[in-house]
Short mmCIF file of C-alpha atoms in Angstrom, two decimals:
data_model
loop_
_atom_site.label_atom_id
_atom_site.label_comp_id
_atom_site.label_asym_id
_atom_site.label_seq_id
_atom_site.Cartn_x
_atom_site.Cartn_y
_atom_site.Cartn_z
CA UNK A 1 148.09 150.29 131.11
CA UNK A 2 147.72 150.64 127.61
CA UNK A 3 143.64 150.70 126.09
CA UNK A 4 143.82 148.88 122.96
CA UNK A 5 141.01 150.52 120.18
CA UNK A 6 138.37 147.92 119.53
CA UNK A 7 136.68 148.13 115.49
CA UNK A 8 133.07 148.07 116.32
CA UNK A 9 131.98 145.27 114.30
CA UNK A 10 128.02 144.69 113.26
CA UNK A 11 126.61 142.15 113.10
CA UNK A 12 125.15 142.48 109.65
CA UNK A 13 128.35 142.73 107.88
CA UNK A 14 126.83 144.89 104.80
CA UNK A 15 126.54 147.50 107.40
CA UNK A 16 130.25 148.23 107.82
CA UNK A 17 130.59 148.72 103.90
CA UNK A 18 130.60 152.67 102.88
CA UNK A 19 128.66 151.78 99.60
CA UNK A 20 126.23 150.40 101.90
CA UNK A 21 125.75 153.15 103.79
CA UNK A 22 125.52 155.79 100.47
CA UNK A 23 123.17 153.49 98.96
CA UNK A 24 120.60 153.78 102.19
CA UNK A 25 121.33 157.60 102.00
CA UNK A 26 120.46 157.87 98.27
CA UNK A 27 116.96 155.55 98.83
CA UNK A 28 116.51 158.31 101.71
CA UNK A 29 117.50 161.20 99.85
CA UNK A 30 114.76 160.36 96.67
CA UNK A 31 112.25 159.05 98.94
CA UNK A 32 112.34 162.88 100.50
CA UNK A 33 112.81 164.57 97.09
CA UNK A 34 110.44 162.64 95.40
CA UNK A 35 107.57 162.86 98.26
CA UNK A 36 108.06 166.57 98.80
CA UNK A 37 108.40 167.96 95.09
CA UNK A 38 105.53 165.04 92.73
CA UNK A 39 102.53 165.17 92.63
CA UNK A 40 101.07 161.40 94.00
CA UNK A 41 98.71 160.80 91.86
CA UNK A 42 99.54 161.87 88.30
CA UNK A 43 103.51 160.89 88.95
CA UNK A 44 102.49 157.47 91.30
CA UNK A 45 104.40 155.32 88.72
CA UNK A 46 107.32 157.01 88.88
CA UNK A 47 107.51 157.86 92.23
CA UNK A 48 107.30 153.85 93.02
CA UNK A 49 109.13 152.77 90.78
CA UNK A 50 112.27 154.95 91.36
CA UNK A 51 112.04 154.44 95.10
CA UNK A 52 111.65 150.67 94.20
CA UNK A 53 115.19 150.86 91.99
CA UNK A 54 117.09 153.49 94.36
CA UNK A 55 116.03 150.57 97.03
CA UNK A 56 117.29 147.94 95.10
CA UNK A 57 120.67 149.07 95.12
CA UNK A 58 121.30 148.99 99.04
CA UNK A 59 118.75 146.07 99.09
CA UNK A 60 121.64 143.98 96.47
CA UNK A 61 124.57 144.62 98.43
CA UNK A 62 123.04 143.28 101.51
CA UNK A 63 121.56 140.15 99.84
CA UNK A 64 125.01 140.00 97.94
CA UNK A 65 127.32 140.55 100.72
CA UNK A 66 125.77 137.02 102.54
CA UNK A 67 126.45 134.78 99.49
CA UNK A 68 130.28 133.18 98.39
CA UNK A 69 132.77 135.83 96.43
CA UNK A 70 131.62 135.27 93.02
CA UNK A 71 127.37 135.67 93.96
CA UNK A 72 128.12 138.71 95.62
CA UNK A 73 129.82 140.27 92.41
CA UNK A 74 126.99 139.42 90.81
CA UNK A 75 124.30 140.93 93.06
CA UNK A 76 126.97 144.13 92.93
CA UNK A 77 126.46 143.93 89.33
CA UNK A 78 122.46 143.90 89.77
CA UNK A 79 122.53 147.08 92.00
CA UNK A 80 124.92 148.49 89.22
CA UNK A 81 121.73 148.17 87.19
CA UNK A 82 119.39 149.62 89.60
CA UNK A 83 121.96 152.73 89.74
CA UNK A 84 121.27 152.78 85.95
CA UNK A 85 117.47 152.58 86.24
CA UNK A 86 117.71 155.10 88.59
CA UNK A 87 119.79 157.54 86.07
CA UNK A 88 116.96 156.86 83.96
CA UNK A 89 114.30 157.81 86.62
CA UNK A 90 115.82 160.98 87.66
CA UNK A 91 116.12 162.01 83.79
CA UNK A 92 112.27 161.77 83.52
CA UNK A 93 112.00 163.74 87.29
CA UNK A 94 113.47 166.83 85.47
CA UNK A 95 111.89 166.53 82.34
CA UNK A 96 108.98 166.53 84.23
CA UNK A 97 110.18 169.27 86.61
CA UNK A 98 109.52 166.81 89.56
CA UNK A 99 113.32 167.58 90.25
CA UNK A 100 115.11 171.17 89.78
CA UNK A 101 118.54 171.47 88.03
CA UNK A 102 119.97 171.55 91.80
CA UNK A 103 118.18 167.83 92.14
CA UNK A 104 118.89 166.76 89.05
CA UNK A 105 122.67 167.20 89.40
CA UNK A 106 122.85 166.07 93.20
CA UNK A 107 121.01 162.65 92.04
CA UNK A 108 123.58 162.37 89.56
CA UNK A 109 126.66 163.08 91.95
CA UNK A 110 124.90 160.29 94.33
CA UNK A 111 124.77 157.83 91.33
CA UNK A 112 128.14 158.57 89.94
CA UNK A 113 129.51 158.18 93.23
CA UNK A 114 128.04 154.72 93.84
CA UNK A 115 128.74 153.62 90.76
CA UNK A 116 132.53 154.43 91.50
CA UNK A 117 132.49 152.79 94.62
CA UNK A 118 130.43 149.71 93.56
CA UNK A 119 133.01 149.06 90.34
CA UNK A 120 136.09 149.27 92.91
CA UNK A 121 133.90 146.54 94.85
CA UNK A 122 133.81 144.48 92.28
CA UNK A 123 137.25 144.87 91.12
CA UNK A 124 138.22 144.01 94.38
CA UNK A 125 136.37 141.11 94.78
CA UNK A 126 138.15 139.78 91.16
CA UNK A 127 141.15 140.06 92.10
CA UNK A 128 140.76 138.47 95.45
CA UNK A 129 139.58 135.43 93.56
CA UNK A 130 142.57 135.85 90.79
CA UNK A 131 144.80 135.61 93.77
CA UNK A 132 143.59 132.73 95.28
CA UNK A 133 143.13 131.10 92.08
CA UNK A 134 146.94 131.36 91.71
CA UNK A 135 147.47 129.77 95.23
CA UNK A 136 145.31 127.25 94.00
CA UNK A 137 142.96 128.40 96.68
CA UNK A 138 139.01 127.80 96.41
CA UNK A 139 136.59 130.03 96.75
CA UNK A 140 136.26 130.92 100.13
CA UNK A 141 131.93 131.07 101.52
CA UNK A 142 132.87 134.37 103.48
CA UNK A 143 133.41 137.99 101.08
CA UNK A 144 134.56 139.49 104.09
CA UNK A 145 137.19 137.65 104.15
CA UNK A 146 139.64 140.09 101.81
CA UNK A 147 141.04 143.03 104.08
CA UNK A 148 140.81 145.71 101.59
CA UNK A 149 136.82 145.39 102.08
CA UNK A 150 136.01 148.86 103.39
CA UNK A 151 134.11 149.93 100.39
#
């Protein structure tokens, strides 16, 4: 008798993306950095505020990713900008020697890397809808439904 391989599906969709997952290992990854290396009080601005936007960007795909085709490229978009905030953020960590060089550049490998992923999301995502638009297809509710969504 042959076993078949079952895909372990969850429940929340979101969690099955890879982007997803990088995105909640980023938020980790500064919320570690930034609570072992600032000082609370004298950096507390920055410290909540770039946990707020490295949040934000794992916190859009989810919100996205239960919305039609064309919302979810648009909360993609919005974590695109929290990935630029957070550029931003980790700039003023190293002027401020909150991060090293080492955490400096492995912040900026994280948000490269998202960034990458996110834009091949969303280019996804556009062409699904280009294709279906040529079918004469509408918009379908579910942005799961594309099989090259393993971002």
């Amino acid at each position: 008798m042959e076993q078949q391989e079952e895909k372990n599906v969850s429940f929340f969709r979101f969690e099955d993306l890879r982007v997803y997952a990088k995105a909640t290992d980023y938020a980790s990854w500064i919320s570690r950095n930034l609570v072992a290396t600032a000082e609370p009080e004298s950096q507390k601005a920055l410290i909540s505020s770039f946990c707020h936007s490295a949040y934000d960007i794992a916190l859009n795909i989810a919100e996205g990713s239960s919305r039609s085709k064309s919302q979810f490229d648009h909360y993609l978009k919005i974590a695109k900008t929290a990935i630029r905030e957070c550029v931003v953020y980790t700039e003023v960590a190293h002027n401020l020697s909150i991060f090293d060089g080492e955490q400096y550049e492995r912040s900026r490998e994280l948000l490269m890397e998202l960034t990458r992923m996110l834009g091949a999301l969303i280019i996804s995502l556009q062409r699904s809808a280009d294709r279906r638009a040529d079918r004469g297809e509408e918009e379908s509710a579910d942005p799961y439904s594309n099989d090259e969504m393993s971002y």
